[in-house]
Structures are given as structure tokens and as C-alpha cells.
Short mmCIF file of N, CA and C in Angstrom, two decimals:
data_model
loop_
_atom_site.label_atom_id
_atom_site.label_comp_id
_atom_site.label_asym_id
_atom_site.label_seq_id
_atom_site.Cartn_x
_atom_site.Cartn_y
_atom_site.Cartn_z
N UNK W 1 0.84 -1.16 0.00
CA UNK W 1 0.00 0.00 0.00
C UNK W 1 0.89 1.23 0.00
N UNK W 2 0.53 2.27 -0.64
CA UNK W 2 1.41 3.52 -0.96
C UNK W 2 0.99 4.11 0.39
N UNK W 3 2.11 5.37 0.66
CA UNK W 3 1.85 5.66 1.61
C UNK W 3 1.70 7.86 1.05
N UNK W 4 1.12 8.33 2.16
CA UNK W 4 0.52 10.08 0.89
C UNK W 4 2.11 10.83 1.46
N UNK W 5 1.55 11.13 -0.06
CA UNK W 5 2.72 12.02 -0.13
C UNK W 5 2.48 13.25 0.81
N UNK W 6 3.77 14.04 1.42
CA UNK W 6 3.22 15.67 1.66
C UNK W 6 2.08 16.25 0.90
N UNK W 7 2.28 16.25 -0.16
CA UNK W 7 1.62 17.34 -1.11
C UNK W 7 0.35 16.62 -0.95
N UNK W 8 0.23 15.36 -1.25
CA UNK W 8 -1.24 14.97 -1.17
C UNK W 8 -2.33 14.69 0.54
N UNK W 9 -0.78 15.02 1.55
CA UNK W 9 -1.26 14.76 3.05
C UNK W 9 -2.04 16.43 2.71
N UNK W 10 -1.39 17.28 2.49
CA UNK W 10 -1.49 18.51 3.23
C UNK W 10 -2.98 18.89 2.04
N UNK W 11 -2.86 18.63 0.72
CA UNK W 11 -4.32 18.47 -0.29
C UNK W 11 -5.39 18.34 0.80
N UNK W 12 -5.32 17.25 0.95
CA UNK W 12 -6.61 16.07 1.89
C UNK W 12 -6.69 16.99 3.43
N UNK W 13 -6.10 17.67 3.87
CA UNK W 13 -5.97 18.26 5.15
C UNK W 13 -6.98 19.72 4.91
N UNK W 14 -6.44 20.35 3.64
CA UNK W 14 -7.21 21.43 3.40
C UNK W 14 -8.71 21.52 3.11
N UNK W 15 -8.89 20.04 2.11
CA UNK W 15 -9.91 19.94 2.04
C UNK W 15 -11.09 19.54 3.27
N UNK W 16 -10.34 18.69 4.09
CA UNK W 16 -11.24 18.38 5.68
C UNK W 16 -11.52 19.56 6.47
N UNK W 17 -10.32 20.53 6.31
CA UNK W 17 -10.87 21.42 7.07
C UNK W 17 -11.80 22.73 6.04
N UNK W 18 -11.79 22.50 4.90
CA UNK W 18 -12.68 23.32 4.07
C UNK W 18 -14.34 22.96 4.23
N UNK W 19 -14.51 21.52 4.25
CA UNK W 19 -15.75 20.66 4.57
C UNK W 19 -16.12 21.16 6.13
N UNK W 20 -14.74 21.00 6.83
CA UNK W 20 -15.83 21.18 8.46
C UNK W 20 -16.27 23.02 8.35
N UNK W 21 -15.65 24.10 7.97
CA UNK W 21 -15.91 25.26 8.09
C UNK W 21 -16.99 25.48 7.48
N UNK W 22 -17.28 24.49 6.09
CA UNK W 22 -19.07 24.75 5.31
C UNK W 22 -19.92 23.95 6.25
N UNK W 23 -19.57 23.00 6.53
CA UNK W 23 -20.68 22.09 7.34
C UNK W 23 -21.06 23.11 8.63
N UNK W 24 -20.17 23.78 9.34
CA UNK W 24 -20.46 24.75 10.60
C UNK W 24 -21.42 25.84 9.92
N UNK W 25 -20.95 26.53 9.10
CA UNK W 25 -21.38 27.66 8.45
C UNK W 25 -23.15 27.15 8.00
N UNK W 26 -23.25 26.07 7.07
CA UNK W 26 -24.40 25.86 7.35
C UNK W 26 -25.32 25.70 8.20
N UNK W 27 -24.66 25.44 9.41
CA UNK W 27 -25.80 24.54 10.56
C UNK W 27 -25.73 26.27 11.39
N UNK W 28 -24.99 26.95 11.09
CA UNK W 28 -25.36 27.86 12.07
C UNK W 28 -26.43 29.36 11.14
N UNK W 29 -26.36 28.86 9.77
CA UNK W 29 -27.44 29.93 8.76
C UNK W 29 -28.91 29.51 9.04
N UNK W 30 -28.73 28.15 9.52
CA UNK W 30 -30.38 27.72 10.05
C UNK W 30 -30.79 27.57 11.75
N UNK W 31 -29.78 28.06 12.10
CA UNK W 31 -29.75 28.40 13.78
C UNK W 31 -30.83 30.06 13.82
N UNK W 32 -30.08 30.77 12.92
CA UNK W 32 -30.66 32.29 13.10
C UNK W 32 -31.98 32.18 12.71
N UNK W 33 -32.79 32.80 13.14
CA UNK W 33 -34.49 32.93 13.21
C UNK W 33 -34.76 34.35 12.34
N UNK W 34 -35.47 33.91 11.50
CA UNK W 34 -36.47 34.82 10.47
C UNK W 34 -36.73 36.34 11.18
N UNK W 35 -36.01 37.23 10.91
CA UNK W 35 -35.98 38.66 11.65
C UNK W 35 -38.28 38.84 11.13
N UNK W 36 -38.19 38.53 9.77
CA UNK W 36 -39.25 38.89 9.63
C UNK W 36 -40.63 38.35 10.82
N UNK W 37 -40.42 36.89 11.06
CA UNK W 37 -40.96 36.58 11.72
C UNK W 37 -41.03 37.09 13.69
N UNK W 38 -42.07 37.64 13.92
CA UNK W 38 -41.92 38.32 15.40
C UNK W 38 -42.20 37.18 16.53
N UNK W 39 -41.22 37.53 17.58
CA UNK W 39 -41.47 36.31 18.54
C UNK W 39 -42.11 37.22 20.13
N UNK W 40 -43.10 36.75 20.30
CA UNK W 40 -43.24 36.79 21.25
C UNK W 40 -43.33 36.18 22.81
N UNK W 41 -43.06 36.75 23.49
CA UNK W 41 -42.19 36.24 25.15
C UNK W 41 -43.47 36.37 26.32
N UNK W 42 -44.14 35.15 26.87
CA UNK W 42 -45.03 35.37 27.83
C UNK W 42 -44.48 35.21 29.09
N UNK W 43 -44.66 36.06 29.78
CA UNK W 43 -43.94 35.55 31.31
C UNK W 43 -45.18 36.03 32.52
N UNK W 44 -45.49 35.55 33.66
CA UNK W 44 -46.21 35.88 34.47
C UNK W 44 -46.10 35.21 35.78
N UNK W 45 -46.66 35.57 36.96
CA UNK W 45 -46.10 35.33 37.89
C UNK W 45 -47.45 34.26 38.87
N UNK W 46 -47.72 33.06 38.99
CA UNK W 46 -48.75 32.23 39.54
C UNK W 46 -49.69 32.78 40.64
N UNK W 47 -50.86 33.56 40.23
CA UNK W 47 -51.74 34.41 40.95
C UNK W 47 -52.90 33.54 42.42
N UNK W 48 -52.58 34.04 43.26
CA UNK W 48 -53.10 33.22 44.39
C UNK W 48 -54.65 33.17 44.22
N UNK W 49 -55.13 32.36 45.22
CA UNK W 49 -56.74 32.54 45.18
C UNK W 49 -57.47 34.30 45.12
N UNK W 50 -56.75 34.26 46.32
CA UNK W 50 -57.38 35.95 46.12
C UNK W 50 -57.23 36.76 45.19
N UNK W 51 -55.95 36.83 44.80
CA UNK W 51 -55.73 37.73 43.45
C UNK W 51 -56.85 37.32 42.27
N UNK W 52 -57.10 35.65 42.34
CA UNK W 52 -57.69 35.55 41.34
C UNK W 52 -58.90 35.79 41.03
N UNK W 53 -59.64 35.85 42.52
CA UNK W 53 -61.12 36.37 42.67
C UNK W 53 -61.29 38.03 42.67
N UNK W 54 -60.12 39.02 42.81
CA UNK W 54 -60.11 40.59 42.38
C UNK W 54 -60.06 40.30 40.98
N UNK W 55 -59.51 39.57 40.12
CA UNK W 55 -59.06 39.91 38.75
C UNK W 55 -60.25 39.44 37.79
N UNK W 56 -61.04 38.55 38.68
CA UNK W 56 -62.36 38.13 37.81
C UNK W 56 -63.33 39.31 38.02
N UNK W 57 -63.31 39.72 39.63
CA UNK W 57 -64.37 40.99 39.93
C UNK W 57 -64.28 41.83 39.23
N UNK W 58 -62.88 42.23 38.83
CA UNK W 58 -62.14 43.41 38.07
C UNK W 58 -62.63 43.36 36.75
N UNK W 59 -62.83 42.46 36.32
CA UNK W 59 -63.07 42.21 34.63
C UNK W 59 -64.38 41.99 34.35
N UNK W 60 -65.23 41.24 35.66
CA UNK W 60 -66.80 41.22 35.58
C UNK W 60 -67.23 42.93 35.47
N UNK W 61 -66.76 43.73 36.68
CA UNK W 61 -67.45 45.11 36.72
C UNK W 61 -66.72 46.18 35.07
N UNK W 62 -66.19 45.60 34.65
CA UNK W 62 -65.08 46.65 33.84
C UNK W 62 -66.13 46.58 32.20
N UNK W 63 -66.49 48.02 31.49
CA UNK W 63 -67.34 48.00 30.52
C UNK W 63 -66.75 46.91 29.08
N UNK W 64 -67.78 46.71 28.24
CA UNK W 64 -67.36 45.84 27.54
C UNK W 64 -67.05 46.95 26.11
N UNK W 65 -65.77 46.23 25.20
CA UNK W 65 -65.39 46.93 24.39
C UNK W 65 -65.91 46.24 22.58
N UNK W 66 -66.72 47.63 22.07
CA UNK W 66 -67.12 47.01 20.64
C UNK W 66 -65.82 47.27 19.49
N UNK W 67 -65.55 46.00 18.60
CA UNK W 67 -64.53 46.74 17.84
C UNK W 67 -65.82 46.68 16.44
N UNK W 68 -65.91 47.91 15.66
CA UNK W 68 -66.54 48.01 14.35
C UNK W 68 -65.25 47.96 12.71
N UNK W 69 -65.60 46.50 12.59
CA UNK W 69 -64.91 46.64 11.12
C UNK W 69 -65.86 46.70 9.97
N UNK W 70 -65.46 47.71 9.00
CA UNK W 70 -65.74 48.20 8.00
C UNK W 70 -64.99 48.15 6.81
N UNK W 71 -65.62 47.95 5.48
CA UNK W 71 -64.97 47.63 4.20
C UNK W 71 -65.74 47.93 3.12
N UNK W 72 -65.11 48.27 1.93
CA UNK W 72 -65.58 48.65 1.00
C UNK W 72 -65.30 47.36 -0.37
N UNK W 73 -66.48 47.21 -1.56
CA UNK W 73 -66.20 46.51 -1.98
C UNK W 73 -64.93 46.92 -3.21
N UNK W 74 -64.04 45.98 -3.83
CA UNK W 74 -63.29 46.63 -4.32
C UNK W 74 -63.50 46.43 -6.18
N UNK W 75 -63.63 47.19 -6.77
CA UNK W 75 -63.36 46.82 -8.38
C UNK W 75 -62.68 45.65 -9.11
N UNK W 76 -63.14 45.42 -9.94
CA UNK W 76 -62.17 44.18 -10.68
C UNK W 76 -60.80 44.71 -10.98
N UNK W 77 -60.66 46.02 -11.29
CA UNK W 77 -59.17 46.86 -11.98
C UNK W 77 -58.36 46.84 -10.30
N UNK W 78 -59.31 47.36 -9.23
CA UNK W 78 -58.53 47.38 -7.83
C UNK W 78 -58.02 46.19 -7.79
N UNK W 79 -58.52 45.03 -7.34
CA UNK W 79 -58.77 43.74 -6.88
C UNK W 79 -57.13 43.54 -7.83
N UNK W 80 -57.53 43.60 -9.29
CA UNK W 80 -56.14 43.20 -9.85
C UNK W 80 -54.79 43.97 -9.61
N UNK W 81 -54.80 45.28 -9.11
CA UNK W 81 -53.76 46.06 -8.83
C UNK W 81 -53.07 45.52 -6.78
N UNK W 82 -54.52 44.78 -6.35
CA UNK W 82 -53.68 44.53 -4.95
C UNK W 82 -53.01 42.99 -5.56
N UNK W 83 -53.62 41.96 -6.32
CA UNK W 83 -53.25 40.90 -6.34
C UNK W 83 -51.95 41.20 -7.38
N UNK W 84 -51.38 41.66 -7.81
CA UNK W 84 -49.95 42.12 -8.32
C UNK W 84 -48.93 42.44 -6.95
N UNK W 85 -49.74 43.50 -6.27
CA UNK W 85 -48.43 44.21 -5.35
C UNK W 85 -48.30 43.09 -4.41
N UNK W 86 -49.66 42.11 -3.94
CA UNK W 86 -49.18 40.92 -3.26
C UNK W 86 -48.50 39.93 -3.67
N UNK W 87 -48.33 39.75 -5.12
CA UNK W 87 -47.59 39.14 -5.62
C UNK W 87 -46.09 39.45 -5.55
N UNK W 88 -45.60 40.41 -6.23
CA UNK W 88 -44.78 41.18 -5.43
C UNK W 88 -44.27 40.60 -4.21
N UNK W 89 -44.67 41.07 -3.01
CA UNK W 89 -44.27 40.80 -2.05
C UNK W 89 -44.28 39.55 -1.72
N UNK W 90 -44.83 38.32 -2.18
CA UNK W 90 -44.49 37.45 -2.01
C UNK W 90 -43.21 36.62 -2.36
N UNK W 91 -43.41 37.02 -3.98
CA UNK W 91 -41.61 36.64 -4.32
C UNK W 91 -40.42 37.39 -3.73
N UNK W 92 -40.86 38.70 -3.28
CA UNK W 92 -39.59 39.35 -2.01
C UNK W 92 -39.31 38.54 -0.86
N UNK W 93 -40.23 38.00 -0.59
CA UNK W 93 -40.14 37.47 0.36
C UNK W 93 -39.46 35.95 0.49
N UNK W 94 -39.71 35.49 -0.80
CA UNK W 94 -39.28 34.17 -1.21
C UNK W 94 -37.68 33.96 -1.55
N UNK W 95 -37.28 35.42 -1.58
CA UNK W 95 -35.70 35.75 -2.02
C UNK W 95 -34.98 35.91 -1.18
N UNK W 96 -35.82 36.66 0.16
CA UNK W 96 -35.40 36.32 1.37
C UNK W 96 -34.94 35.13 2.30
N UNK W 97 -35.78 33.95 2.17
CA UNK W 97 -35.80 32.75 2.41
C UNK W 97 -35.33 31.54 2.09
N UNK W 98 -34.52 32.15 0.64
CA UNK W 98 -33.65 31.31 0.01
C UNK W 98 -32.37 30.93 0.79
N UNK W 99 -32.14 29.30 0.70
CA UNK W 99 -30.90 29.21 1.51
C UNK W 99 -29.68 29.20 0.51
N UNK W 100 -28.86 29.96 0.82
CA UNK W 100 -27.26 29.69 -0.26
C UNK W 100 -26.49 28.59 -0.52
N UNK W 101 -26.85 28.34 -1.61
CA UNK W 101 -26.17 27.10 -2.07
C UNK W 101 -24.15 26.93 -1.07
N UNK W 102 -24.40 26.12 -1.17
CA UNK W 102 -22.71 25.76 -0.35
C UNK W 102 -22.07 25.59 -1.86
N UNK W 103 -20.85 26.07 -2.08
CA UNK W 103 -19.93 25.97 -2.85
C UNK W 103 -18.81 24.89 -2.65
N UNK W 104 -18.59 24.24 -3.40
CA UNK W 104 -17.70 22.84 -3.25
C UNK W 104 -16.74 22.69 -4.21
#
């Protein structure tokens, strides 16, 4: 059995460590979380009996709130001018989300 030359030890060396720096580099491009996407954080603190019978009283006596949504119908020419700009933004968004090919 031959045994590697320098030139071909130190080849094979560059390349192992070229593989582990893409293999890291990848696993850490799918570690980072979608800026677009918003995260939200619940934290609260385990409310005793009593607290919990003020916070029901509190919300029984407290007025109730109407929300009124309203809309207009839209044109066939509108309708086609939003379904473009959503289009639009969808393939922006899709360009965003693209993962980068690894180079080899």
C-alpha cells in the first residue's frame, strides 16, 4: 500500500478542514431565526386565590369593548392592482428565504 505524499497529506488536510468550516457555516445559517418573523415572550407570575377572585371581579365590573370593522367593496381593476403588489411581495419574500447554495 502507498503511503501520501506531503503534497497529497497537506491536499486532503485542506480539504477536511474546508468541509468542516461549510458544514459549521451551514448549521449555524439555520440556527438564526427569520428577523421577519416576530417572537413573542409570555412571562407571568402564579396568581393566588385571592388575586384571582379581584381579577375576575375586576373584569366582571369593567365596561365591555365594541370593535366596528368596516370595508368597502373593491373593483375588478382594484382587486387586480392589490393581487400584483401581493404578488410582489411574495416573491420578495421568497428571495429572502432562500438558503445559499454551499460551494464545493
Amino acid at each position: 500500500m502507498k503511503s501520501l505524499t506531503t503534497s497529497q497529506l497537506s491536499i486532503f488536510s485542506i480539504a477536511g478542514f474546508a468541509a468542516a468550516i461549510a458544514l459549521t457555516t451551514a448549521f449555524q445559517q439555520t440556527a438564526i431565526s427569520d428577523p421577519l418573523i416576530p417572537v413573542v415572550t409570555i412571562t407571568a407570575q402564579r396568581m393566588t386565590e385571592q388575586q384571582k377572585i379581584a381579577f375576575d371581579l375586576a373584569q366582571s365590573t369593567s365596561t365591555v369593548h365594541t370593535v366596528e370593522i368596516t370595508g368597502k367593496r373593491l373593483t375588478a381593476e382594484e382587486k387586480l392592482t392589490f393581487d400584483r403588489q401581493d404578488q410582489s411581495i411574495q416573491q420578495a419574500r421568497t428571495k429572502l428565504h432562500k438558503k445559499p447554495a454551499l460551494l464545493v
